[in-house]
mmCIF file of C-alpha atoms and ligand atoms in Angstrom:
data_model
loop_
_atom_site.group_PDB
_atom_site.id
_atom_site.type_symbol
_atom_site.label_atom_id
_atom_site.label_comp_id
_atom_site.label_asym_id
_atom_site.label_seq_id
_atom_site.Cartn_x
_atom_site.Cartn_y
_atom_site.Cartn_z
ATOM 1 C CA MET A 1 2.454 22.649 -43.983
ATOM 2 C CA SER A 2 5.212 22.407 -41.418
ATOM 3 C CA LYS A 3 4.741 19.329 -39.252
ATOM 4 C CA THR A 4 5.728 19.305 -35.588
ATOM 5 C CA ALA A 5 7.866 16.481 -34.185
ATOM 6 C CA PHE A 6 6.839 16.911 -30.590
ATOM 7 C CA PHE A 7 6.027 13.273 -29.802
ATOM 8 C CA ASP A 8 9.312 12.137 -31.209
ATOM 9 C CA SER A 9 11.176 14.697 -29.130
ATOM 10 C CA LEU A 10 9.953 13.064 -25.907
ATOM 11 C CA ALA A 11 12.226 10.937 -23.763
ATOM 12 C CA GLU A 12 11.693 7.193 -24.100
ATOM 13 C CA GLN A 13 10.064 5.758 -20.948
ATOM 14 C CA ARG A 14 10.902 2.284 -19.662
ATOM 15 C CA PRO A 15 7.820 0.066 -19.405
ATOM 16 C CA ASP A 16 6.897 -0.826 -15.804
ATOM 17 C CA PRO A 17 9.206 -3.766 -14.906
ATOM 18 C CA LEU A 18 6.346 -5.512 -13.044
ATOM 19 C CA LEU A 19 4.131 -5.387 -16.130
ATOM 20 C CA GLU A 20 7.017 -6.763 -18.194
ATOM 21 C CA LEU A 21 7.384 -9.565 -15.668
ATOM 22 C CA ILE A 22 3.664 -10.425 -15.965
ATOM 23 C CA ALA A 23 3.959 -10.630 -19.768
ATOM 24 C CA LYS A 24 7.062 -12.818 -19.553
ATOM 25 C CA PHE A 25 5.386 -15.105 -17.049
ATOM 26 C CA ALA A 26 2.290 -15.449 -19.237
ATOM 27 C CA ALA A 27 4.472 -16.409 -22.215
ATOM 28 C CA ASP A 28 6.433 -19.062 -20.249
ATOM 29 C CA PRO A 29 5.155 -22.525 -21.291
ATOM 30 C CA ARG A 30 6.585 -24.389 -18.252
ATOM 31 C CA SER A 31 3.868 -25.965 -16.083
ATOM 32 C CA GLY A 32 5.649 -25.543 -12.730
ATOM 33 C CA LYS A 33 6.248 -21.796 -13.145
ATOM 34 C CA VAL A 34 5.342 -19.586 -10.159
ATOM 35 C CA ASP A 35 4.758 -15.811 -10.208
ATOM 36 C CA LEU A 36 5.864 -14.230 -6.938
ATOM 37 C CA GLY A 37 5.983 -10.773 -8.533
ATOM 38 C CA VAL A 38 2.268 -10.032 -8.569
ATOM 39 C CA GLY A 39 1.102 -7.001 -6.596
ATOM 40 C CA VAL A 40 -2.352 -8.349 -5.802
ATOM 41 C CA TYR A 41 -3.849 -10.872 -3.394
ATOM 42 C CA ARG A 42 -4.295 -14.374 -4.795
ATOM 43 C CA ASP A 43 -6.381 -17.111 -3.202
ATOM 44 C CA GLU A 44 -5.398 -20.790 -2.909
ATOM 45 C CA MET A 45 -6.639 -21.307 -6.500
ATOM 46 C CA GLY A 46 -4.373 -18.506 -7.762
ATOM 47 C CA ARG A 47 -7.297 -16.147 -8.423
ATOM 48 C CA THR A 48 -7.941 -12.548 -7.361
ATOM 49 C CA PRO A 49 -11.686 -12.897 -6.877
ATOM 50 C CA VAL A 50 -14.320 -10.219 -6.434
ATOM 51 C CA MET A 51 -15.238 -10.415 -2.736
ATOM 52 C CA ARG A 52 -18.668 -11.990 -2.150
ATOM 53 C CA VAL A 53 -19.714 -8.959 -0.133
ATOM 54 C CA VAL A 54 -18.652 -6.646 -2.964
ATOM 55 C CA LYS A 55 -20.868 -8.606 -5.372
ATOM 56 C CA ALA A 56 -23.761 -8.254 -2.918
ATOM 57 C CA ALA A 57 -23.180 -4.500 -2.607
ATOM 58 C CA GLU A 58 -22.983 -4.131 -6.395
ATOM 59 C CA HIS A 59 -26.270 -5.969 -6.733
ATOM 60 C CA TYR A 60 -27.825 -3.603 -4.200
ATOM 61 C CA LEU A 61 -26.434 -0.552 -6.040
ATOM 62 C CA TRP A 62 -27.732 -1.840 -9.374
ATOM 63 C CA GLU A 63 -31.181 -2.057 -7.870
ATOM 64 C CA THR A 64 -31.187 1.221 -5.964
ATOM 65 C CA GLN A 65 -28.889 3.739 -7.692
ATOM 66 C CA GLU A 66 -30.983 6.368 -9.426
ATOM 67 C CA SER A 67 -28.453 8.778 -10.853
ATOM 68 C CA LYS A 68 -24.937 8.910 -12.203
ATOM 69 C CA SER A 69 -24.783 12.677 -12.012
ATOM 70 C CA TYR A 70 -21.541 14.362 -10.840
ATOM 71 C CA ILE A 71 -20.543 13.928 -7.191
ATOM 72 C CA GLY A 72 -18.060 16.811 -6.748
ATOM 73 C CA PRO A 73 -14.272 16.860 -6.192
ATOM 74 C CA GLU A 74 -14.574 15.822 -2.527
ATOM 75 C CA GLY A 75 -16.418 12.630 -3.450
ATOM 76 C CA ASP A 76 -19.038 10.690 -1.545
ATOM 77 C CA PRO A 77 -19.601 11.909 2.056
ATOM 78 C CA ALA A 78 -21.064 8.538 3.159
ATOM 79 C CA PHE A 79 -17.942 6.763 1.889
ATOM 80 C CA LEU A 80 -15.642 9.221 3.652
ATOM 81 C CA ARG A 81 -17.547 9.017 6.935
ATOM 82 C CA THR A 82 -17.861 5.229 7.097
ATOM 83 C CA LEU A 83 -14.304 4.579 5.910
ATOM 84 C CA ALA A 84 -12.950 7.011 8.513
ATOM 85 C CA LEU A 85 -14.780 5.080 11.212
ATOM 86 C CA GLU A 86 -13.096 1.827 10.078
ATOM 87 C CA VAL A 87 -9.651 3.314 9.706
ATOM 88 C CA PHE A 88 -9.444 5.613 12.725
ATOM 89 C CA GLY A 89 -12.199 4.374 15.072
ATOM 90 C CA GLU A 90 -14.886 6.508 16.628
ATOM 91 C CA HIS A 91 -12.613 9.069 18.317
ATOM 92 C CA HIS A 92 -9.829 9.280 15.687
ATOM 93 C CA GLY A 93 -7.182 9.667 18.344
ATOM 94 C CA GLY A 94 -8.879 12.742 19.813
ATOM 95 C CA ARG A 95 -8.245 14.764 16.654
ATOM 96 C CA LEU A 96 -10.656 16.437 14.263
ATOM 97 C CA ILE A 97 -10.767 14.816 10.841
ATOM 98 C CA SER A 98 -11.735 15.747 7.283
ATOM 99 C CA GLY A 99 -11.372 13.717 4.108
ATOM 100 C CA ILE A 100 -11.496 13.782 0.337
ATOM 101 C CA GLN A 101 -12.141 10.779 -1.894
ATOM 102 C CA THR A 102 -9.440 9.949 -4.427
ATOM 103 C CA PRO A 103 -8.764 7.598 -7.351
ATOM 104 C CA GLY A 104 -7.150 4.817 -5.306
ATOM 105 C CA GLY A 105 -4.247 5.020 -2.877
ATOM 106 C CA THR A 106 -1.931 6.299 -5.606
ATOM 107 C CA GLY A 107 -4.304 9.192 -6.267
ATOM 108 C CA ALA A 108 -4.396 9.846 -2.525
ATOM 109 C CA LEU A 109 -0.610 9.914 -2.263
ATOM 110 C CA ARG A 110 -0.321 12.153 -5.303
ATOM 111 C CA LEU A 111 -2.874 14.606 -3.940
ATOM 112 C CA ALA A 112 -1.139 14.649 -0.554
ATOM 113 C CA ALA A 113 2.187 15.168 -2.342
ATOM 114 C CA GLU A 114 0.716 18.119 -4.269
ATOM 115 C CA LEU A 115 -0.310 19.679 -0.974
ATOM 116 C CA LEU A 116 3.123 19.200 0.590
ATOM 117 C CA ALA A 117 4.739 20.624 -2.536
ATOM 118 C CA ARG A 118 2.918 23.915 -2.012
ATOM 119 C CA ASP A 119 5.920 24.708 0.169
ATOM 120 C CA LYS A 120 8.954 23.378 -1.687
ATOM 121 C CA ARG A 121 11.293 24.222 1.156
ATOM 122 C CA ARG A 122 10.133 21.108 2.926
ATOM 123 C CA LYS A 123 11.649 17.676 2.308
ATOM 124 C CA ILE A 124 9.898 14.361 2.622
ATOM 125 C CA TRP A 125 11.781 11.576 4.410
ATOM 126 C CA ILE A 126 11.378 8.063 3.062
ATOM 127 C CA GLY A 127 12.767 4.819 4.455
ATOM 128 C CA THR A 128 14.263 2.397 1.915
ATOM 129 C CA PRO A 129 13.430 0.000 0.494
ATOM 130 C CA THR A 130 9.913 1.208 -0.116
ATOM 131 C CA TRP A 131 7.090 0.764 -2.624
ATOM 132 C CA VAL A 132 8.608 1.557 -6.041
ATOM 133 C CA ASN A 133 6.062 4.249 -6.844
ATOM 134 C CA HIS A 134 6.705 6.400 -3.755
ATOM 135 C CA GLN A 135 9.778 8.167 -5.077
ATOM 136 C CA ALA A 136 8.157 8.670 -8.511
ATOM 137 C CA ILE A 137 5.118 10.324 -6.913
ATOM 138 C CA PHE A 138 7.121 12.781 -4.828
ATOM 139 C CA ALA A 139 9.548 13.490 -7.674
ATOM 140 C CA ALA A 140 6.586 14.275 -9.951
ATOM 141 C CA VAL A 141 5.523 17.182 -7.719
ATOM 142 C CA GLY A 142 9.076 18.455 -7.296
ATOM 143 C CA LEU A 143 9.384 17.688 -3.592
ATOM 144 C CA GLN A 144 12.873 17.229 -2.235
ATOM 145 C CA MET A 145 13.387 13.757 -0.804
ATOM 146 C CA GLY A 146 15.614 12.517 1.975
ATOM 147 C CA THR A 147 16.105 8.788 2.332
ATOM 148 C CA TYR A 148 17.296 6.595 5.162
ATOM 149 C CA ARG A 149 17.821 2.839 5.402
ATOM 150 C CA PHE A 150 14.733 1.261 6.950
ATOM 151 C CA PHE A 151 15.438 -2.437 6.614
ATOM 152 C CA ASP A 152 18.449 -4.762 6.367
ATOM 153 C CA ILE A 153 17.444 -7.415 3.837
ATOM 154 C CA GLY A 154 20.282 -9.809 4.705
ATOM 155 C CA LYS A 155 19.503 -9.727 8.410
ATOM 156 C CA GLN A 156 15.717 -9.223 7.902
ATOM 157 C CA ILE A 157 15.589 -6.546 10.602
ATOM 158 C CA VAL A 158 14.261 -2.999 10.807
ATOM 159 C CA LEU A 159 17.044 -0.439 11.297
ATOM 160 C CA VAL A 160 15.264 1.410 14.076
ATOM 161 C CA ASP A 161 18.262 3.482 15.172
ATOM 162 C CA GLU A 162 19.030 4.649 11.631
ATOM 163 C CA MET A 163 15.416 5.666 11.186
ATOM 164 C CA LEU A 164 15.230 7.591 14.460
ATOM 165 C CA THR A 165 18.561 9.311 13.819
ATOM 166 C CA SER A 166 17.458 10.414 10.345
ATOM 167 C CA LEU A 167 14.220 11.813 11.696
ATOM 168 C CA GLN A 168 16.109 13.604 14.455
ATOM 169 C CA ASN A 169 18.226 15.268 11.782
ATOM 170 C CA ALA A 170 15.206 16.371 9.718
ATOM 171 C CA ALA A 171 14.276 20.051 9.641
ATOM 172 C CA PRO A 172 11.126 21.265 11.428
ATOM 173 C CA GLY A 173 8.194 21.174 8.988
ATOM 174 C CA ASP A 174 9.692 18.323 6.934
ATOM 175 C CA ALA A 175 7.297 15.506 6.098
ATOM 176 C CA VAL A 176 7.826 11.834 6.951
ATOM 177 C CA LEU A 177 6.322 9.036 4.904
ATOM 178 C CA LEU A 178 5.290 6.058 7.028
ATOM 179 C CA GLN A 179 3.466 2.884 6.020
ATOM 180 C CA THR A 180 0.635 2.071 8.413
ATOM 181 C CA SER A 181 1.033 -1.730 8.237
ATOM 182 C CA CYS A 182 2.115 -4.619 5.987
ATOM 183 C CA HIS A 183 5.142 -2.668 4.787
ATOM 184 C CA ASN A 184 5.696 -2.874 1.039
ATOM 185 C CA PRO A 185 8.124 -4.455 0.185
ATOM 186 C CA THR A 186 9.560 -5.796 3.449
ATOM 187 C CA GLY A 187 6.501 -6.966 5.424
ATOM 188 C CA ALA A 188 8.276 -5.569 8.496
ATOM 189 C CA GLY A 189 6.158 -4.432 11.420
ATOM 190 C CA LEU A 190 7.275 -2.019 14.128
ATOM 191 C CA SER A 191 6.948 -2.670 17.866
ATOM 192 C CA PRO A 192 4.659 -0.436 19.985
ATOM 193 C CA GLN A 193 7.815 0.983 21.595
ATOM 194 C CA THR A 194 9.292 1.912 18.203
ATOM 195 C CA TRP A 195 6.044 3.648 17.190
ATOM 196 C CA GLN A 196 6.195 5.604 20.437
ATOM 197 C CA ASP A 197 9.805 6.539 19.781
ATOM 198 C CA ILE A 198 8.915 7.720 16.272
ATOM 199 C CA ALA A 199 5.981 9.711 17.686
ATOM 200 C CA ALA A 200 8.279 11.350 20.230
ATOM 201 C CA VAL A 201 10.786 12.446 17.551
ATOM 202 C CA ILE A 202 8.045 13.683 15.210
ATOM 203 C CA ALA A 203 6.433 15.694 18.022
ATOM 204 C CA ALA A 204 9.731 17.082 19.326
ATOM 205 C CA LYS A 205 10.975 18.110 15.870
ATOM 206 C CA GLY A 206 7.638 19.401 14.532
ATOM 207 C CA LEU A 207 7.583 16.997 11.562
ATOM 208 C CA LEU A 208 4.505 16.286 9.450
ATOM 209 C CA PRO A 209 3.655 12.588 9.094
ATOM 210 C CA LEU A 210 2.088 11.256 5.898
ATOM 211 C CA PHE A 211 0.782 7.706 6.319
ATOM 212 C CA ASP A 212 0.408 5.386 3.373
ATOM 213 C CA ASN A 213 -2.382 3.086 4.566
ATOM 214 C CA ALA A 214 -2.867 0.508 1.808
ATOM 215 C CA TYR A 215 -3.215 -2.791 3.677
ATOM 216 C CA GLN A 216 -5.167 -2.204 6.882
ATOM 217 C CA GLY A 217 -6.700 -5.472 8.072
ATOM 218 C CA LEU A 218 -4.376 -7.720 6.073
ATOM 219 C CA GLY A 219 -1.600 -7.892 8.668
ATOM 220 C CA ARG A 220 -2.615 -8.649 12.236
ATOM 221 C CA GLY A 221 -6.189 -7.305 12.152
ATOM 222 C CA PRO A 222 -7.975 -4.036 11.308
ATOM 223 C CA ILE A 223 -7.472 -2.403 14.702
ATOM 224 C CA GLU A 224 -4.064 -3.926 15.389
ATOM 225 C CA ASP A 225 -2.763 -2.739 11.998
ATOM 226 C CA ALA A 226 -3.707 0.867 12.770
ATOM 227 C CA ALA A 227 -2.304 0.913 16.323
ATOM 228 C CA GLY A 228 1.059 2.465 15.426
ATOM 229 C CA MET A 229 -0.575 5.125 13.271
ATOM 230 C CA MET A 230 -2.991 5.931 16.092
ATOM 231 C CA THR A 231 -0.053 6.339 18.511
ATOM 232 C CA ILE A 232 1.304 9.021 16.226
ATOM 233 C CA ILE A 233 -2.081 10.677 15.632
ATOM 234 C CA GLU A 234 -2.555 10.945 19.400
ATOM 235 C CA ALA A 235 0.916 12.398 19.925
ATOM 236 C CA VAL A 236 1.342 14.989 17.194
ATOM 237 C CA GLY A 237 -0.558 18.007 15.903
ATOM 238 C CA GLU A 238 -1.250 17.416 12.207
ATOM 239 C CA VAL A 239 -1.295 14.152 10.269
ATOM 240 C CA MET A 240 -2.092 13.227 6.645
ATOM 241 C CA VAL A 241 -3.302 9.734 5.774
ATOM 242 C CA ALA A 242 -3.606 8.269 2.262
ATOM 243 C CA VAL A 243 -5.984 5.304 2.339
ATOM 244 C CA SER A 244 -6.340 2.691 -0.406
ATOM 245 C CA CYS A 245 -9.346 0.363 -0.628
ATOM 246 C CA SER A 246 -7.702 -1.621 -3.435
ATOM 247 C CA LYS A 247 -6.434 -4.479 -1.277
ATOM 248 C CA SER A 248 -8.749 -4.481 1.745
ATOM 249 C CA PHE A 249 -11.879 -4.529 -0.439
ATOM 250 C CA SER A 250 -10.234 -6.178 -3.490
ATOM 251 C CA LEU A 251 -11.364 -3.179 -5.530
ATOM 252 C CA TYR A 252 -8.102 -2.690 -7.390
ATOM 253 C CA ARG A 253 -9.425 -1.493 -10.738
ATOM 254 C CA GLU A 254 -12.250 0.572 -9.234
ATOM 255 C CA ARG A 255 -9.674 3.131 -8.036
ATOM 256 C CA THR A 256 -11.047 3.763 -4.560
ATOM 257 C CA GLY A 257 -9.217 5.701 -1.867
ATOM 258 C CA ALA A 258 -9.121 8.835 0.249
ATOM 259 C CA VAL A 259 -6.883 11.414 1.867
ATOM 260 C CA TYR A 260 -7.720 12.298 5.459
ATOM 261 C CA LEU A 261 -6.311 15.283 7.317
ATOM 262 C CA LEU A 262 -6.254 15.161 11.122
ATOM 263 C CA GLY A 263 -5.612 18.097 13.404
ATOM 264 C CA ASP A 264 -7.086 20.316 16.088
ATOM 265 C CA ILE A 265 -8.485 23.300 14.185
ATOM 266 C CA GLN A 266 -11.468 22.719 11.914
ATOM 267 C CA ALA A 267 -10.805 25.860 9.855
ATOM 268 C CA SER A 268 -7.271 24.602 9.053
ATOM 269 C CA LEU A 269 -8.570 21.202 8.005
ATOM 270 C CA ASP A 270 -11.150 22.919 5.778
ATOM 271 C CA LYS A 271 -8.345 24.908 4.161
ATOM 272 C CA GLY A 272 -6.337 21.733 3.609
ATOM 273 C CA ILE A 273 -9.287 19.916 2.043
ATOM 274 C CA GLY A 274 -10.063 22.997 -0.061
ATOM 275 C CA ASN A 275 -6.537 22.888 -1.468
ATOM 276 C CA LEU A 276 -6.745 19.163 -2.135
ATOM 277 C CA ALA A 277 -10.099 19.654 -3.870
ATOM 278 C CA SER A 278 -8.700 22.399 -6.079
ATOM 279 C CA HIS A 279 -5.857 20.061 -7.163
ATOM 280 C CA ALA A 280 -8.414 17.362 -7.867
ATOM 281 C CA ARG A 281 -10.566 19.735 -9.881
ATOM 282 C CA ALA A 282 -7.608 20.766 -12.037
ATOM 283 C CA SER A 283 -6.427 17.202 -12.697
ATOM 284 C CA TYR A 284 -9.211 14.591 -12.768
ATOM 285 C CA SER A 285 -12.062 16.833 -11.599
ATOM 286 C CA MET A 286 -13.764 14.259 -9.389
ATOM 287 C CA PRO A 287 -13.070 10.692 -8.287
ATOM 288 C CA PRO A 288 -14.713 7.589 -9.776
ATOM 289 C CA ALA A 289 -17.905 6.863 -7.849
ATOM 290 C CA HIS A 290 -18.546 3.147 -8.156
ATOM 291 C CA GLY A 291 -15.902 1.720 -5.789
ATOM 292 C CA ALA A 292 -16.693 4.275 -3.106
ATOM 293 C CA ALA A 293 -20.411 3.516 -3.398
ATOM 294 C CA ILE A 294 -19.598 -0.185 -2.892
ATOM 295 C CA VAL A 295 -17.490 0.543 0.200
ATOM 296 C CA ALA A 296 -20.212 2.769 1.680
ATOM 297 C CA ALA A 297 -22.886 0.153 0.922
ATOM 298 C CA ILE A 298 -20.796 -2.446 2.780
ATOM 299 C CA LEU A 299 -19.793 -0.374 5.771
ATOM 300 C CA GLN A 300 -23.224 1.171 6.355
ATOM 301 C CA ASP A 301 -25.091 -2.116 6.305
ATOM 302 C CA PRO A 302 -25.336 -4.174 9.509
ATOM 303 C CA SER A 303 -25.141 -7.503 7.666
ATOM 304 C CA ARG A 304 -22.656 -6.620 4.919
ATOM 305 C CA ARG A 305 -20.038 -5.111 7.206
ATOM 306 C CA PRO A 306 -19.526 -8.311 9.280
ATOM 307 C CA ALA A 307 -19.392 -10.303 6.039
ATOM 308 C CA TRP A 308 -16.587 -8.024 4.832
ATOM 309 C CA VAL A 309 -14.722 -8.378 8.152
ATOM 310 C CA ASP A 310 -14.932 -12.177 7.743
ATOM 311 C CA GLU A 311 -13.720 -12.176 4.140
ATOM 312 C CA LEU A 312 -10.870 -9.830 5.012
ATOM 313 C CA GLY A 313 -10.025 -12.252 7.826
ATOM 314 C CA GLU A 314 -9.951 -15.179 5.352
ATOM 315 C CA MET A 315 -7.349 -13.354 3.255
ATOM 316 C CA ARG A 316 -5.308 -12.436 6.321
ATOM 317 C CA ILE A 317 -5.321 -15.973 7.683
ATOM 318 C CA ARG A 318 -4.318 -17.504 4.359
ATOM 319 C CA MET A 319 -1.336 -15.148 4.112
ATOM 320 C CA ALA A 320 -0.296 -15.820 7.713
ATOM 321 C CA GLU A 321 -0.395 -19.582 7.067
ATOM 322 C CA ILE A 322 1.664 -19.274 3.898
ATOM 323 C CA ARG A 323 4.110 -17.084 5.809
ATOM 324 C CA ARG A 324 4.569 -19.689 8.535
ATOM 325 C CA ALA A 325 5.235 -22.438 5.977
ATOM 326 C CA ALA A 326 7.509 -20.181 3.889
ATOM 327 C CA ALA A 327 9.493 -19.088 6.951
ATOM 328 C CA GLU A 328 10.238 -22.708 7.827
ATOM 329 C CA ALA A 329 11.086 -23.696 4.257
ATOM 330 C CA PHE A 330 13.301 -20.676 3.450
ATOM 331 C CA ALA A 331 15.054 -20.719 6.837
ATOM 332 C CA ARG A 332 16.656 -24.036 5.825
ATOM 333 C CA PHE A 333 18.720 -22.008 3.352
ATOM 334 C CA ARG A 334 19.108 -18.746 5.305
ATOM 335 C CA PRO A 335 18.176 -18.842 9.045
ATOM 336 C CA GLU A 336 17.366 -15.089 8.925
ATOM 337 C CA LEU A 337 14.457 -15.850 6.593
ATOM 338 C CA ALA A 338 12.575 -17.322 9.557
ATOM 339 C CA GLY A 339 11.637 -13.622 9.889
ATOM 340 C CA ILE A 340 9.153 -14.068 7.021
ATOM 341 C CA GLY A 341 6.889 -15.807 9.555
ATOM 342 C CA SER A 342 6.575 -12.796 11.827
ATOM 343 C CA GLN A 343 6.340 -10.264 8.999
ATOM 344 C CA GLU A 344 2.879 -9.269 7.787
ATOM 345 C CA GLY A 345 0.819 -8.667 4.682
ATOM 346 C CA MET A 346 1.597 -9.707 1.143
ATOM 347 C CA PHE A 347 5.271 -8.886 0.731
ATOM 348 C CA SER A 348 8.715 -9.870 1.940
ATOM 349 C CA VAL A 349 12.126 -9.243 0.365
ATOM 350 C CA LEU A 350 14.647 -11.997 -0.230
ATOM 351 C CA PRO A 351 18.408 -11.466 -0.162
ATOM 352 C CA ILE A 352 19.054 -12.198 -3.843
ATOM 353 C CA SER A 353 20.991 -10.320 -6.527
ATOM 354 C CA PRO A 354 19.289 -9.098 -9.718
ATOM 355 C CA GLU A 355 21.539 -11.503 -11.713
ATOM 356 C CA ASN A 356 20.349 -14.428 -9.610
ATOM 357 C CA VAL A 357 16.714 -13.283 -9.949
ATOM 358 C CA ARG A 358 17.079 -13.580 -13.711
ATOM 359 C CA GLN A 359 18.909 -16.898 -13.524
ATOM 360 C CA LEU A 360 16.244 -18.281 -11.192
ATOM 361 C CA GLN A 361 13.589 -17.214 -13.667
ATOM 362 C CA ALA A 362 15.363 -18.796 -16.630
ATOM 363 C CA GLU A 363 16.478 -21.993 -14.922
ATOM 364 C CA ARG A 364 13.726 -22.723 -12.392
ATOM 365 C CA GLY A 365 10.621 -20.822 -13.579
ATOM 366 C CA ILE A 366 10.252 -18.641 -10.469
ATOM 367 C CA TYR A 367 9.395 -15.015 -11.232
ATOM 368 C CA MET A 368 10.038 -11.972 -9.039
ATOM 369 C CA PRO A 369 11.234 -8.395 -9.647
ATOM 370 C CA ASP A 370 14.975 -7.663 -9.522
ATOM 371 C CA SER A 371 14.515 -6.261 -6.012
ATOM 372 C CA GLY A 372 13.792 -9.768 -4.660
ATOM 373 C CA ARG A 373 10.342 -8.765 -3.446
ATOM 374 C CA ILE A 374 8.030 -11.743 -3.194
ATOM 375 C CA ASN A 375 4.261 -11.798 -2.767
ATOM 376 C CA VAL A 376 3.533 -14.625 -0.343
ATOM 377 C CA ALA A 377 -0.030 -14.751 -1.706
ATOM 378 C CA GLY A 378 1.493 -15.705 -5.069
ATOM 379 C CA MET A 379 2.055 -19.202 -3.635
ATOM 380 C CA ARG A 380 -0.433 -21.966 -2.984
ATOM 381 C CA MET A 381 0.266 -23.862 0.222
ATOM 382 C CA GLU A 382 1.277 -26.930 -1.809
ATOM 383 C CA ASP A 383 3.857 -24.844 -3.735
ATOM 384 C CA VAL A 384 5.710 -23.416 -0.751
ATOM 385 C CA ALA A 385 8.236 -26.212 -0.166
ATOM 386 C CA SER A 386 9.068 -26.577 -3.865
ATOM 387 C CA VAL A 387 9.400 -22.798 -4.329
ATOM 388 C CA ALA A 388 11.831 -22.614 -1.398
ATOM 389 C CA GLU A 389 13.825 -25.597 -2.757
ATOM 390 C CA ARG A 390 14.126 -23.891 -6.110
ATOM 391 C CA VAL A 391 14.902 -20.395 -4.758
ATOM 392 C CA GLY A 392 17.265 -21.431 -1.917
ATOM 393 C CA PRO A 393 20.431 -22.050 -3.985
ATOM 394 C CA TYR A 394 20.132 -18.609 -5.626
ATOM 395 C CA LEU A 395 20.005 -16.596 -2.383
ATOM 396 C CA THR A 396 22.993 -14.384 -1.660
HETATM 397 C C1 PLP B 401 2.392 0.668 -0.213
HETATM 398 C C2 PLP B 401 1.368 0.973 -1.230
HETATM 399 N N1 PLP B 401 0.792 2.170 -1.210
HETATM 400 C C3 PLP B 401 -0.151 2.522 -2.115
HETATM 401 C C4 PLP B 401 -0.538 1.646 -3.089
HETATM 402 C C5 PLP B 401 -1.556 2.149 -4.088
HETATM 403 O O1 PLP B 401 -2.636 1.374 -4.284
HETATM 404 P P1 PLP B 401 -3.777 1.772 -5.295
HETATM 405 O O2 PLP B 401 -3.402 3.005 -6.005
HETATM 406 O O3 PLP B 401 -3.897 0.611 -6.220
HETATM 407 O O4 PLP B 401 -4.987 1.962 -4.441
HETATM 408 C C6 PLP B 401 0.048 0.376 -3.170
HETATM 409 C C7 PLP B 401 -0.323 -0.562 -4.230
HETATM 410 O O5 PLP B 401 0.346 -1.498 -4.545
HETATM 411 C C8 PLP B 401 1.017 0.039 -2.194
HETATM 412 O O6 PLP B 401 1.608 -1.158 -2.193
#
């Protein structure tokens, strides 16, 4: 018998640095250690709890669900309809809308990327720094990428002019990746004027926006967080939106998300969804049902929906309070870090070198990825001052 050596011929893959960080943190015996690297919301007790309203919806589903038969590549229509109402409001910026359920926000981005890659002449433009997985997703489908600097970490400011210039230099038909709110990793928000300026360039150049909407409701509020995206939806012809329910419903492991297409011609949207569904069918066939059923059970119910809005508000307020305290504490070392207070969502980026990140970890028990991204929800209020005292001397 001649044995193959296929597995051995494969390239070695580096383990995910964030997962490595989690393992290192867990193995650290020091009692004052703090993990700022986590990618999930943590409450004041350091937990990532199941939302109370999610428990209630699961109880309801347990009592009422009668079948676990297949649901089809497009997913659950009630989930898609009710989620669209939350994300885009009743009039969705005056556009027609169609959606497909996906395995989380990553699945949504991947499906959207597959669609864009149907025409490989187009590039996708990405501001840096950005969520680490973005480039991997677009590279996986063979899309060309153009990058521009989005944020100056030392100065803690958005580089609006660089962004607008890059978009002005993009070719008609190119796609533009934009984060709806709570930018990962910088926490930077854009002013209404900047959103309008972006909309004007996208409309003038005939670019195709793809929104990554993973944190709606965790920044300034559900409607406020979508305002910039809605400006663009109102101003341009076609828009793609990848929605994640992982953070806003704390459904991380349930893999719940959707891609929505917005435009003016129903037949074109149907074609787009048909293409997305055929990709889904050939990769995972159909999305997991449970998380979407939970979301639909919450959003359709007149008592559960307000309970969800309140719980989402609790998370948002906790993060805003931590931000205010962190901004004051970190600004003692670098005045620019006062910006952390006006940033939004879970993440901010510190000006710190990878060498200092590792030294800080070894000497002071504070964990973060080499990029200097911190999750403000990784801190309890009582930790903020001590974390800043320990991190301050290592900033660059
Ligand atoms: C910016 C951004 N987009 C998308 C996602 C994907 O989320 P998920 O696939 O867990 O729904 C994340 C998760 O961390 C994110 O930070």
